[in-house]
Coordinates of C-alpha atoms in Angstrom, one line a residue:
M15 CA 174.6 -75.6 130.2
T16 CA 173.4 -73.5 127.3
G17 CA 170.4 -71.3 127.3
A18 CA 168.2 -73.8 125.5
F19 CA 168.8 -76.5 128.1
S20 CA 168.1 -74.0 130.9
L21 CA 164.8 -73.2 129.2
A22 CA 164.0 -76.9 128.9
W23 CA 164.5 -77.4 132.7
I24 CA 162.3 -74.4 133.4
V25 CA 159.6 -75.8 131.0
L26 CA 159.7 -79.1 132.9
L27 CA 159.6 -77.6 136.4
L28 CA 157.0 -74.9 135.9
P29 CA 153.9 -77.2 136.1
L30 CA 155.5 -79.1 139.1
V31 CA 155.9 -75.8 140.9
S32 CA 152.3 -74.9 140.0
A33 CA 150.9 -78.2 141.3
A34 CA 152.9 -77.8 144.6
L35 CA 151.7 -74.1 145.1
I36 CA 148.1 -75.0 144.5
T37 CA 148.1 -78.1 146.7
L38 CA 149.9 -76.4 149.6
F39 CA 148.6 -72.8 149.6
T40 CA 145.7 -72.0 147.2
L41 CA 143.2 -74.8 147.4
K42 CA 140.6 -72.5 148.9
N43 CA 141.2 -69.8 146.3
D44 CA 139.8 -71.1 143.0
K45 CA 140.7 -68.1 140.8
L46 CA 144.3 -67.9 142.0
S47 CA 144.7 -71.6 141.5
A48 CA 143.5 -71.4 137.9
K49 CA 145.8 -68.5 137.2
I50 CA 148.8 -70.3 138.6
S51 CA 148.1 -73.4 136.6
I52 CA 147.3 -71.6 133.4
G53 CA 150.3 -69.3 133.8
A54 CA 152.6 -72.2 134.2
V55 CA 151.5 -74.0 131.1
I56 CA 151.4 -70.8 128.9
G57 CA 154.9 -69.9 130.2
G58 CA 156.0 -73.4 129.2
F59 CA 154.6 -72.9 125.7
V60 CA 156.4 -69.6 125.3
L61 CA 159.7 -71.1 126.4
S62 CA 159.1 -74.2 124.2
L63 CA 158.5 -71.9 121.2
L64 CA 161.9 -70.2 122.0
I65 CA 163.6 -73.6 122.1
F66 CA 162.0 -74.6 118.8
L67 CA 163.0 -71.4 117.1
T68 CA 166.6 -71.7 118.2
G69 CA 166.7 -74.7 115.9
G70 CA 170.4 -75.3 116.1
T71 CA 170.4 -76.6 119.7
S72 CA 170.6 -80.4 119.8
G73 CA 171.9 -82.6 122.6
E74 CA 171.2 -83.2 126.2
H75 CA 172.1 -82.0 129.7
N76 CA 172.2 -84.5 132.6
I77 CA 172.7 -84.3 136.3
T78 CA 173.8 -87.3 138.4
W79 CA 171.0 -88.5 140.7
I80 CA 172.4 -91.7 142.1
S81 CA 176.0 -93.0 141.9
I82 CA 176.8 -96.5 143.2
G83 CA 180.2 -97.8 142.0
D84 CA 180.1 -98.0 138.2
F85 CA 176.4 -97.4 138.1
Q86 CA 175.1 -93.8 137.6
A87 CA 171.5 -92.8 137.4
T88 CA 171.0 -89.5 135.7
L89 CA 168.1 -87.1 135.2
G90 CA 168.3 -84.9 132.1
V91 CA 166.7 -83.0 129.3
R92 CA 167.2 -84.0 125.7
I93 CA 166.5 -81.5 122.9
D94 CA 166.2 -82.6 119.3
A95 CA 163.6 -82.5 116.6
L96 CA 161.4 -85.0 118.3
S97 CA 161.3 -83.4 121.7
S98 CA 161.1 -79.8 120.5
L99 CA 158.0 -80.7 118.4
M100 CA 156.4 -82.5 121.2
L101 CA 157.0 -79.7 123.6
L102 CA 155.0 -77.4 121.4
V103 CA 152.2 -79.9 121.0
V104 CA 151.9 -80.7 124.7
T105 CA 152.2 -77.1 126.0
G106 CA 150.3 -75.5 123.1
V107 CA 147.3 -77.7 123.2
G108 CA 147.5 -78.0 127.0
S109 CA 147.4 -74.2 127.4
L110 CA 144.1 -74.0 125.5
I111 CA 142.6 -76.9 127.4
H112 CA 143.7 -75.2 130.7
W113 CA 142.1 -72.0 129.5
Y114 CA 138.9 -73.8 128.4
S115 CA 138.6 -75.5 131.8
Q116 CA 137.9 -72.2 133.5
G117 CA 134.5 -72.2 131.9
Y118 CA 133.7 -75.9 131.9
M119 CA 134.6 -76.5 135.5
K120 CA 133.1 -73.2 136.8
G121 CA 131.3 -73.9 140.1
D122 CA 132.8 -77.3 140.7
R123 CA 133.5 -77.8 144.4
S124 CA 137.0 -79.2 143.7
Y125 CA 138.0 -76.5 141.2
S126 CA 141.5 -75.9 142.6
R127 CA 142.2 -79.7 143.0
Y128 CA 141.3 -80.0 139.3
F129 CA 144.0 -77.5 138.2
A130 CA 146.5 -79.0 140.6
C131 CA 146.0 -82.4 138.9
L132 CA 146.2 -80.8 135.4
S133 CA 149.6 -79.3 136.3
M134 CA 150.8 -82.6 137.7
F135 CA 149.7 -84.3 134.5
T136 CA 151.5 -81.8 132.3
F137 CA 154.7 -82.1 134.4
S138 CA 154.6 -85.9 134.0
M139 CA 154.1 -85.7 130.2
L140 CA 156.8 -83.1 129.8
G141 CA 159.1 -85.4 131.7
I142 CA 158.6 -88.2 129.2
V143 CA 159.2 -85.8 126.3
L144 CA 162.4 -84.4 127.7
A145 CA 163.8 -87.7 129.2
S146 CA 167.3 -88.5 128.1
N147 CA 167.3 -92.1 129.3
F148 CA 165.0 -95.1 129.8
M149 CA 165.0 -94.9 133.6
Q150 CA 163.9 -91.3 133.7
M151 CA 161.3 -92.0 131.0
F152 CA 159.9 -94.9 133.0
I153 CA 159.6 -92.8 136.2
F154 CA 157.6 -90.1 134.4
W155 CA 155.7 -92.9 132.5
E156 CA 154.4 -94.1 135.9
L157 CA 153.7 -90.5 137.0
V158 CA 151.5 -90.1 133.9
G159 CA 149.6 -93.2 135.1
V160 CA 149.1 -91.8 138.5
S161 CA 148.0 -88.4 137.1
S162 CA 145.5 -90.1 134.8
Y163 CA 144.1 -92.0 137.7
L164 CA 143.5 -88.8 139.6
L165 CA 141.9 -87.0 136.6
I166 CA 139.8 -89.8 135.2
G167 CA 138.5 -90.5 138.7
F168 CA 138.2 -86.7 139.5
W169 CA 134.5 -87.1 140.3
Y170 CA 135.3 -90.1 142.5
E171 CA 131.9 -90.0 144.2
R172 CA 130.5 -91.4 141.0
P173 CA 131.0 -95.2 141.0
A174 CA 131.5 -95.2 137.2
A175 CA 134.3 -92.6 137.4
A176 CA 136.0 -94.5 140.3
D177 CA 135.8 -97.8 138.3
A178 CA 137.1 -96.1 135.2
S179 CA 140.1 -94.7 136.9
K180 CA 141.0 -98.0 138.5
K181 CA 140.5 -99.7 135.1
A182 CA 142.9 -97.3 133.4
F183 CA 145.5 -97.6 136.1
L184 CA 145.5 -101.4 136.2
T185 CA 145.4 -101.9 132.5
N186 CA 148.4 -99.6 132.1
R187 CA 150.2 -101.6 134.8
I188 CA 150.0 -104.7 132.5
G189 CA 151.6 -102.8 129.7
D190 CA 154.2 -101.2 132.0
F191 CA 155.3 -104.6 133.3
G192 CA 156.3 -105.6 129.8
F193 CA 157.9 -102.2 129.3
I194 CA 160.2 -102.5 132.3
L195 CA 161.2 -106.0 131.3
G196 CA 162.2 -104.7 127.9
I197 CA 164.2 -101.9 129.5
I198 CA 166.0 -104.5 131.7
M199 CA 166.8 -106.6 128.6
V200 CA 168.3 -103.6 126.8
W201 CA 170.3 -102.6 129.8
A202 CA 171.6 -106.1 130.3
A203 CA 172.7 -106.4 126.6
A204 CA 174.0 -102.8 126.0
G205 CA 175.1 -101.7 129.5
S206 CA 173.4 -98.3 129.2
L207 CA 170.0 -96.7 129.5
N208 CA 170.9 -93.4 127.9
F209 CA 169.3 -92.9 124.5
T210 CA 172.2 -91.1 122.9
E211 CA 174.6 -93.8 124.1
L212 CA 172.2 -96.6 123.0
Q213 CA 171.9 -95.1 119.6
G214 CA 175.6 -95.1 119.2
I215 CA 175.9 -98.7 120.4
F216 CA 173.1 -100.0 118.1
G217 CA 174.5 -97.9 115.2
A218 CA 177.9 -99.6 115.6
N219 CA 176.4 -103.1 116.2
P220 CA 172.8 -103.6 115.3
E221 CA 173.0 -107.2 116.7
V222 CA 173.5 -106.1 120.3
L223 CA 170.3 -107.9 121.5
G224 CA 171.0 -110.9 119.4
A225 CA 168.3 -113.5 119.2
T226 CA 166.3 -111.6 121.8
A227 CA 165.9 -108.4 119.7
G228 CA 162.3 -109.2 118.6
L229 CA 161.2 -110.1 122.2
A230 CA 162.8 -107.0 123.7
G231 CA 161.2 -104.8 121.0
V232 CA 157.7 -106.3 121.7
L233 CA 158.2 -105.9 125.4
L234 CA 159.1 -102.3 125.0
F235 CA 156.0 -101.9 122.7
C236 CA 153.9 -103.3 125.6
G237 CA 154.3 -99.9 127.3
A238 CA 152.9 -98.2 124.2
M239 CA 150.1 -100.7 124.0
G240 CA 149.0 -99.5 127.5
K241 CA 149.5 -95.8 127.2
S242 CA 148.3 -95.5 123.5
A243 CA 145.6 -98.0 124.2
Q244 CA 146.4 -100.6 121.5
F245 CA 144.6 -103.9 121.2
P246 CA 144.2 -105.8 123.5
L247 CA 144.9 -103.1 126.1
H248 CA 142.6 -100.7 124.5
V249 CA 139.6 -101.3 126.9
W250 CA 140.5 -98.5 129.4
L251 CA 140.4 -95.6 127.0
P252 CA 136.6 -95.4 126.2
D253 CA 135.8 -95.6 130.0
A254 CA 138.2 -92.7 130.6
M255 CA 135.3 -90.5 129.3
E256 CA 134.0 -90.5 132.9
G257 CA 136.5 -87.7 133.7
P258 CA 135.7 -84.1 133.0
T259 CA 135.6 -83.4 129.2
P260 CA 138.7 -81.1 129.2
V261 CA 140.5 -84.1 130.8
S262 CA 139.3 -86.3 127.9
A263 CA 140.7 -83.7 125.5
L264 CA 144.0 -83.6 127.3
I265 CA 144.4 -87.4 127.5
H266 CA 143.1 -88.1 124.0
A267 CA 144.7 -85.4 122.1
A268 CA 148.2 -84.2 123.1
T269 CA 149.4 -86.1 126.2
M270 CA 148.9 -89.5 127.6
V271 CA 147.9 -91.4 124.5
A272 CA 150.6 -89.7 122.5
A273 CA 153.2 -90.9 124.9
G274 CA 153.3 -94.4 123.5
V275 CA 153.7 -93.3 119.9
F276 CA 156.4 -90.8 120.9
M277 CA 158.2 -93.5 122.8
L278 CA 158.3 -95.8 119.8
C279 CA 159.7 -93.0 117.7
R280 CA 162.3 -92.2 120.3
I281 CA 163.6 -95.8 120.4
F282 CA 162.9 -96.6 116.8
F283 CA 166.7 -97.3 116.3
L284 CA 166.6 -100.4 118.5
L285 CA 163.4 -101.9 117.2
S286 CA 164.1 -105.1 115.1
P287 CA 162.2 -105.9 111.9
D288 CA 160.3 -108.7 113.7
A289 CA 159.2 -106.3 116.4
L290 CA 158.2 -103.7 113.9
M291 CA 156.1 -106.3 112.1
V292 CA 154.2 -107.0 115.3
I293 CA 153.8 -103.3 116.0
A294 CA 152.4 -102.7 112.5
W295 CA 149.8 -105.4 112.7
I296 CA 148.7 -104.4 116.2
G297 CA 148.3 -100.8 115.0
G298 CA 146.3 -101.9 111.9
I299 CA 144.0 -104.2 113.8
T300 CA 143.3 -101.4 116.4
A301 CA 142.6 -98.8 113.7
L302 CA 140.0 -101.0 112.0
M303 CA 138.5 -102.5 115.1
A304 CA 138.0 -99.1 116.9
A305 CA 136.4 -97.6 113.8
V306 CA 133.9 -100.5 113.5
I307 CA 132.9 -100.1 117.2
A308 CA 132.5 -96.3 116.8
L309 CA 129.7 -96.9 114.3
Q310 CA 127.2 -97.7 117.0
Q311 CA 128.2 -95.6 119.9
N312 CA 125.7 -93.0 120.9
D313 CA 127.6 -91.1 123.6
I314 CA 129.3 -88.2 121.9
K315 CA 132.5 -88.5 123.9
R316 CA 132.7 -92.3 123.4
I317 CA 132.4 -91.8 119.6
L318 CA 135.4 -89.5 119.8
A319 CA 137.2 -91.9 122.2
Y320 CA 137.0 -94.8 119.7
S321 CA 138.0 -92.3 117.0
T322 CA 141.1 -91.6 119.0
L323 CA 141.8 -95.4 119.3
S324 CA 141.5 -95.7 115.6
Q325 CA 143.8 -92.8 114.8
L326 CA 146.3 -94.1 117.3
G327 CA 146.2 -97.4 115.5
Y328 CA 147.2 -95.5 112.3
M329 CA 150.1 -93.9 114.1
V330 CA 151.4 -97.2 115.6
M331 CA 151.0 -98.9 112.2
A332 CA 153.1 -96.1 110.6
V333 CA 155.9 -96.8 113.1
G334 CA 155.7 -100.5 112.3
L335 CA 155.9 -99.7 108.6
H336 CA 159.2 -97.9 109.2
A337 CA 157.6 -94.4 108.9
P338 CA 158.0 -92.8 112.3
G339 CA 158.0 -89.4 110.7
A340 CA 154.5 -90.1 109.3
A341 CA 153.4 -91.2 112.7
M342 CA 154.6 -88.0 114.4
F343 CA 153.1 -85.9 111.6
H344 CA 149.7 -87.5 112.2
L345 CA 150.1 -87.3 116.0
T346 CA 150.7 -83.5 115.6
T347 CA 147.8 -82.7 113.4
H348 CA 145.5 -85.1 115.3
A349 CA 146.3 -83.3 118.5
F350 CA 144.9 -80.1 117.1
F351 CA 141.7 -81.2 115.5
K352 CA 140.9 -84.0 118.1
A353 CA 141.4 -81.5 120.9
M354 CA 139.0 -79.1 119.1
L355 CA 136.5 -82.0 118.7
F356 CA 136.6 -82.9 122.3
L357 CA 136.3 -79.3 123.5
G358 CA 133.4 -78.9 121.0
A359 CA 131.8 -81.9 122.5
G360 CA 132.3 -80.4 125.9
S361 CA 130.6 -77.2 124.7
V362 CA 127.6 -79.3 123.6
I363 CA 127.5 -81.2 126.9
H364 CA 127.7 -78.0 128.9
A365 CA 124.9 -76.4 126.9
L366 CA 122.7 -79.4 127.2
H367 CA 123.2 -79.7 131.0
H368 CA 125.5 -82.8 130.7
E369 CA 123.4 -84.7 128.1
Q370 CA 125.8 -86.9 126.0
D371 CA 123.4 -89.0 123.9
I372 CA 123.5 -87.8 120.3
W373 CA 120.0 -89.1 119.8
K374 CA 118.8 -86.6 122.4
M375 CA 120.4 -83.7 120.6
G376 CA 119.6 -82.4 117.1
G377 CA 119.1 -78.9 115.8
L378 CA 122.2 -77.5 117.5
K379 CA 123.6 -76.0 114.3
E380 CA 121.6 -72.8 114.7
K381 CA 121.7 -72.6 118.4
M382 CA 125.5 -73.1 118.8
P383 CA 127.0 -71.7 115.6
A384 CA 130.6 -71.3 116.8
T385 CA 130.7 -74.8 118.3
Y386 CA 129.1 -76.2 115.1
K387 CA 131.5 -74.5 112.7
T388 CA 134.6 -75.5 114.6
F389 CA 133.3 -79.1 115.2
L390 CA 132.5 -79.4 111.5
I391 CA 136.0 -78.3 110.4
G392 CA 137.5 -80.7 113.0
T393 CA 135.4 -83.5 111.6
L394 CA 136.5 -82.8 108.0
A395 CA 140.1 -82.7 109.1
L396 CA 139.7 -86.0 110.9
C397 CA 138.1 -87.5 107.8
G398 CA 141.0 -86.3 105.6
V399 CA 139.3 -83.6 103.5
F400 CA 141.6 -81.5 101.4
P401 CA 143.2 -79.0 102.2
L402 CA 142.8 -79.6 105.9
S403 CA 145.7 -81.0 108.0
G404 CA 144.3 -84.6 108.3
F405 CA 144.4 -85.0 104.5
F406 CA 148.1 -84.7 104.5
S407 CA 149.0 -86.6 107.7
K408 CA 146.6 -89.6 107.2
D409 CA 147.6 -89.9 103.5
G410 CA 151.2 -90.0 104.6
I411 CA 150.4 -93.1 106.7
L412 CA 148.5 -94.7 103.8
A413 CA 151.3 -93.9 101.5
A414 CA 153.7 -95.8 103.8
A415 CA 151.4 -98.8 103.8
A416 CA 151.1 -98.6 100.0
D417 CA 154.9 -98.3 99.4
F418 CA 155.3 -102.0 98.6
R419 CA 158.9 -101.4 97.3
H420 CA 160.1 -100.7 100.9
H421 CA 158.1 -101.8 103.9
G422 CA 154.4 -101.5 102.8
N423 CA 151.8 -104.2 103.2
M424 CA 148.8 -104.7 101.1
V425 CA 146.6 -106.0 103.8
L426 CA 147.5 -103.2 106.2
F427 CA 146.9 -100.7 103.4
A428 CA 143.4 -102.3 103.0
F429 CA 142.8 -102.0 106.8
G430 CA 143.8 -98.3 106.6
V431 CA 141.5 -97.5 103.7
L432 CA 138.6 -99.4 105.3
A433 CA 139.2 -97.5 108.6
A434 CA 139.1 -94.3 106.6
V435 CA 135.7 -95.2 105.1
L436 CA 134.3 -96.0 108.6
T437 CA 135.9 -92.8 110.0
T438 CA 133.9 -90.7 107.5
L439 CA 130.8 -92.7 108.2
Y440 CA 130.7 -92.5 112.0
M441 CA 131.9 -88.8 112.1
A442 CA 129.3 -87.8 109.6
R443 CA 126.7 -89.7 111.6
L444 CA 127.7 -87.7 114.7
V445 CA 127.5 -84.3 113.0
L446 CA 124.2 -85.0 111.2
V447 CA 122.4 -86.5 114.2
A448 CA 123.7 -84.1 116.8
F449 CA 123.7 -80.8 115.0
H450 CA 121.3 -81.1 112.1
G451 CA 117.5 -81.8 112.0
S452 CA 115.2 -80.8 114.8
N453 CA 115.5 -80.9 118.5
R454 CA 115.0 -84.3 120.1
S455 CA 114.8 -83.2 123.7
D456 CA 114.0 -80.3 126.0
S457 CA 117.7 -79.8 126.8
A458 CA 118.4 -79.5 123.0
S459 CA 115.6 -77.1 122.4
H460 CA 116.9 -74.8 125.2
A461 CA 120.5 -75.0 124.2
H462 CA 122.6 -71.9 123.8
E463 CA 126.2 -71.1 122.7
S464 CA 128.9 -71.6 125.3
P465 CA 130.7 -68.5 126.8
S466 CA 133.7 -67.1 125.0
V467 CA 136.1 -68.7 127.5
M468 CA 135.1 -72.0 126.0
T469 CA 134.6 -71.0 122.3
G470 CA 137.8 -69.0 122.2
P471 CA 140.1 -72.1 122.4
L472 CA 138.0 -73.7 119.6
W473 CA 138.7 -70.8 117.2
I474 CA 142.4 -70.9 118.1
L475 CA 142.6 -74.6 117.5
L476 CA 140.9 -74.2 114.2
I477 CA 144.0 -72.4 112.8
P478 CA 146.5 -75.3 113.2
S479 CA 143.8 -77.8 112.3
I480 CA 143.7 -76.1 108.9
I481 CA 147.3 -75.2 108.2
S482 CA 149.5 -77.7 110.1
G483 CA 149.2 -80.2 107.3
W484 CA 151.1 -77.9 105.0
L485 CA 154.1 -77.8 107.3
P486 CA 157.1 -80.1 106.6
I487 CA 156.7 -81.9 109.9
E488 CA 157.3 -85.4 108.6
S489 CA 160.6 -84.5 107.0
F490 CA 161.6 -82.5 110.0
V491 CA 161.1 -85.5 112.3
N492 CA 162.7 -88.0 109.9
S493 CA 165.8 -85.8 109.6
G494 CA 166.0 -85.6 113.4
I495 CA 165.6 -89.4 113.8
G496 CA 168.0 -90.1 110.9
I497 CA 165.5 -91.8 108.6
E498 CA 166.4 -91.5 105.0
H499 CA 163.3 -92.9 103.3
A500 CA 160.1 -90.9 104.0
G501 CA 156.9 -91.8 102.1
G502 CA 154.3 -89.1 101.8
H503 CA 151.1 -88.7 99.9
T504 CA 152.9 -86.9 97.0
E505 CA 154.9 -90.0 96.3
A506 CA 151.9 -92.3 96.4
P507 CA 149.1 -91.4 94.1
L508 CA 147.5 -94.8 94.8
A509 CA 147.2 -93.9 98.5
M510 CA 145.7 -90.5 97.6
A511 CA 143.2 -92.0 95.2
F512 CA 142.0 -94.6 97.7
S513 CA 141.8 -92.0 100.5
T514 CA 139.6 -89.8 98.3
L515 CA 137.5 -92.8 97.4
A516 CA 137.1 -93.8 101.1
L517 CA 135.9 -90.2 101.8
L518 CA 133.3 -90.3 99.1
I519 CA 132.0 -93.8 100.0
G520 CA 131.8 -93.0 103.7
G521 CA 130.2 -89.7 103.2
S522 CA 127.7 -91.1 100.7
V523 CA 126.6 -93.9 103.0
A524 CA 126.3 -91.5 105.9
W525 CA 124.1 -89.1 104.0
A526 CA 121.9 -92.0 102.8
L527 CA 121.5 -93.3 106.3
Y528 CA 121.4 -90.1 108.4
G529 CA 120.8 -87.2 105.9
K530 CA 117.1 -87.1 106.8
Q531 CA 115.6 -86.4 110.2
R532 CA 115.5 -89.7 112.1
E533 CA 114.5 -90.6 115.6
T534 CA 116.3 -94.0 115.6
D535 CA 119.4 -95.4 114.1
P536 CA 118.7 -97.3 110.8
I537 CA 121.7 -99.6 111.4
A538 CA 120.3 -100.6 114.8
D539 CA 116.8 -101.1 113.3
N540 CA 118.0 -103.3 110.4
L541 CA 121.1 -105.0 111.9
H542 CA 120.0 -105.5 115.5
G543 CA 122.5 -108.3 116.3
L544 CA 125.5 -106.4 114.9
S545 CA 124.4 -103.2 116.5
T546 CA 124.1 -104.8 119.9
A547 CA 127.5 -106.3 119.6
L548 CA 129.0 -102.9 118.6
K549 CA 127.2 -101.1 121.3
N550 CA 128.7 -103.6 123.8
R551 CA 132.1 -102.9 122.3
L552 CA 132.4 -106.4 120.8
Y553 CA 132.1 -107.8 124.3
F554 CA 135.8 -107.3 125.1
D555 CA 135.1 -106.2 128.6
E556 CA 132.9 -109.3 129.2
I557 CA 135.6 -111.6 127.6
F558 CA 138.3 -110.1 129.8
S559 CA 136.0 -110.3 132.9
G560 CA 135.4 -114.0 132.1
L561 CA 139.1 -114.7 131.7
I562 CA 139.9 -112.9 134.9
F563 CA 137.1 -114.7 136.7
I564 CA 138.4 -118.1 135.4
T565 CA 142.0 -117.4 136.2
H566 CA 141.2 -115.7 139.5
E567 CA 139.0 -118.7 140.6
A568 CA 141.7 -121.2 139.6
I569 CA 144.4 -119.3 141.4
S570 CA 142.2 -118.8 144.5
K571 CA 141.3 -122.5 144.6
L572 CA 144.9 -123.5 144.3
A573 CA 145.9 -121.0 147.0
G574 CA 143.1 -122.3 149.2
W575 CA 144.3 -125.9 148.8
L576 CA 147.9 -124.9 149.5
D577 CA 146.7 -123.0 152.6
R578 CA 144.6 -125.9 153.9
A579 CA 146.6 -129.0 152.9
V580 CA 150.2 -127.8 152.8
L581 CA 150.4 -124.8 155.1
G582 CA 147.6 -125.6 157.5
G583 CA 147.8 -129.4 157.3
F584 CA 151.4 -130.4 156.8
V585 CA 153.3 -127.4 158.1
V586 CA 151.2 -125.9 160.9
K587 CA 149.3 -129.0 162.0
G588 CA 152.4 -131.2 161.5
L589 CA 154.5 -129.1 163.8
Y590 CA 151.6 -128.9 166.2
N591 CA 151.3 -132.7 166.4
V592 CA 155.1 -133.2 166.9
V593 CA 155.1 -130.7 169.7
D594 CA 152.0 -132.2 171.2
V595 CA 153.4 -135.7 171.2
L596 CA 156.7 -134.5 172.7
G597 CA 154.8 -132.6 175.3
R598 CA 152.6 -135.5 176.2
G599 CA 155.6 -137.7 176.5
I600 CA 157.5 -135.2 178.8
R601 CA 154.3 -134.7 180.8
L602 CA 154.5 -138.4 181.8
F603 CA 157.6 -137.6 183.8
Q604 CA 156.2 -134.4 185.3
T605 CA 153.3 -135.7 187.3
G606 CA 153.8 -133.6 190.4
S607 CA 153.8 -136.7 192.6
I608 CA 156.7 -137.1 195.2
Q609 CA 156.3 -140.9 195.1
T610 CA 156.7 -140.9 191.4
Y611 CA 159.8 -138.7 191.5
A612 CA 161.3 -140.9 194.3
F613 CA 160.7 -144.0 192.3
L614 CA 162.3 -142.5 189.1
F615 CA 165.2 -141.3 191.2
V616 CA 165.9 -144.8 192.7
L617 CA 165.4 -146.3 189.2
G618 CA 167.9 -143.9 187.8
V619 CA 170.5 -144.7 190.5
A620 CA 170.0 -148.4 189.8
F621 CA 170.7 -147.9 186.1
V622 CA 173.8 -145.8 186.8
L623 CA 175.2 -148.4 189.3
Y624 CA 174.4 -151.2 186.8
F625 CA 176.4 -149.5 184.0
V626 CA 179.2 -148.5 186.3
I627 CA 179.6 -151.9 188.0
G628 CA 179.1 -153.6 184.6
G629 CA 181.9 -151.5 183.1
I630 CA 184.3 -152.4 186.0
L631 CA 183.6 -156.1 185.8

C-alpha cells in the first residue's frame, strides 16, 4: 500500500474517530468537541491536498471484508481524478462550515451532539467518494441518509424539523430502492461490483446488460434522484431547511446533494444512451421547475434551496448530455459559492434573531457590509457573471446542450437558458429586497455584523468562488473518466451569447420589479393565482399526499377485507368451526354417565361378536 492510499484511509477514518470520541467521551465539553470535529476535517483537507498534489497516484487499495466461496466483499479506497477532486471539495468546504458552526451554534444545548453528527456526516460522504465498489458505495449511501436524518431533525423538539427529517429519510428510501435493484442487475449481468473491473468488462463488451441496459441505468439513476433531489423526488430538499443553517450549507453545497451527481459520473461508463436520455430530461425539467418555484419563495433559505435544486438539475442534465466533466466542473464551483450564500444567509438569520422572511429584512447592506459583499459576489457567481466561476461552469453545461453535432438538444438548451433567466431574477430579488432599501422590521433595524468566526469563512470562500472557474477542472475530470469530447463555453459562442442575454433579461426584469423600495411583492399583487401556486410549490406535496392517501386507503381496505374475510373468516373461524364440531361430536361419547358407558360397552361387544361370528360363518 503506497503513501497516497494510506493517506486516503486516514482521511476516511478521521471523522469517524472524531464522531466516536465526541459521542463516548466529550459530550459535556462543548469546546473540546468542536476542536476534535474541526481538527478531524481540517486534517482530512490537508491530507486530501497532499493526495491531489501527488497527481500520479491512480488506482485502488482493497481489504477483504467477507469471503464466502467465490464471493468476496471488499472495502477499499479508489484514487483518481474524480475522487481526488471530490475529496478537496468535501473536506475543504466542510472545514469552513465546521469552523463557521462554532459561532452559529454557540449556546445551543446540544452543541457537542451537533459536531458529532457533522463528523458522522463527513465520514459517510467521504466513504461514497472513496468507494471502490457498488456495495461499499451503497453502505455509505445509506449512512449519508441516516446522517441527514440526524442533522435535518437536529432540533427534533420542533414538529416541523422532525417531520422534515422523516420526509428526507423516507423520500430517499424510495430512490435507494431503485438504486439497489440497479446494482443487483449489474451484478447479475457482469458478475462484479468493483468499478475498475466493471469498467474493463463494459469496455470489452458494452452490451453486457443487453436489452435491460436502459432499465438498469434508470434504476441506478433513482439513487441520484433521491440524493440529488431530482423531480419527482425533489420534495424533501426545501424542507431540509428546518435543520441548522450550517447543515443546510453542508447538505446543499458540498456533500449530500453532490453525491448523486458524483455517482452518475463514477458509473458513466455503464449508462446506456436510453438511460442518459432519461437522465438529461429529468435534469432539465428539475432545473426549470425549481427556478420557477424560487420566484415566489420568501424564506431566504428556501430561495437558496430551490436554487440548489435548479443547479443540480443543470448538473444532472449535463451528465445526460454526455458531459460528465461539465457536471463536475459546475458541482465544484457551485459548492464554493452556494456554501458562501448559505453561510451568508445564516449570518443574516443570526443577526436578525432567526428571522428568515426577506420581506421583514431590508437595509442590511450598511449594517452587515461583510455579509453583503460576499453574498453579492456569490449571487453574481450563481447568475453566471464574468469573470466569476459560475460563468465558466454554467456556460459549459449550456455549451453541451447547444452542441447539436454530438449529444445536444435544442429543447433542453432552451430549458437551460430560461432557467438562467429565472436564476438571475430570483437571486436579484433576494438581494434587492433583503439588503437594499430601508428596514422593514425591528429586527432588521437593530441588525449588526456577525462575529469574525462567521464572516471569516465567507471571505475564504470568496476566493474559490472567483478563481475556480479559471481552473481546467472540466478537462481534468474528462481525462480521468476517459471522455474524449468535452464541450466548453469557448467552443460554443451560441451558448455564451444566450447566457449573457439571459443575465441581461433577468437582471433588467428584477430591477424593474424590485429596484425601488417595496413593501409587497409586485408579482404576488398582480398575479395572485400564479403566486399562490408557486408559494405552495406547485402543490407537489399536496398531490403526493393525495396519492399516498388514495393508495394507502386502498391497500388498508384490501388488507382489512383479507383480515376479516380470509384470515378471520375462512382460516381462523373455519378451523374453529371444524374443531368445534369435532369436539361436540366427541363430547356425545364423553357424558360422564356410568350407564351410558356400560351401554356403549355392551353395544361395542355386540358389534365385535357380530363381525367375528359373521366372518366364521
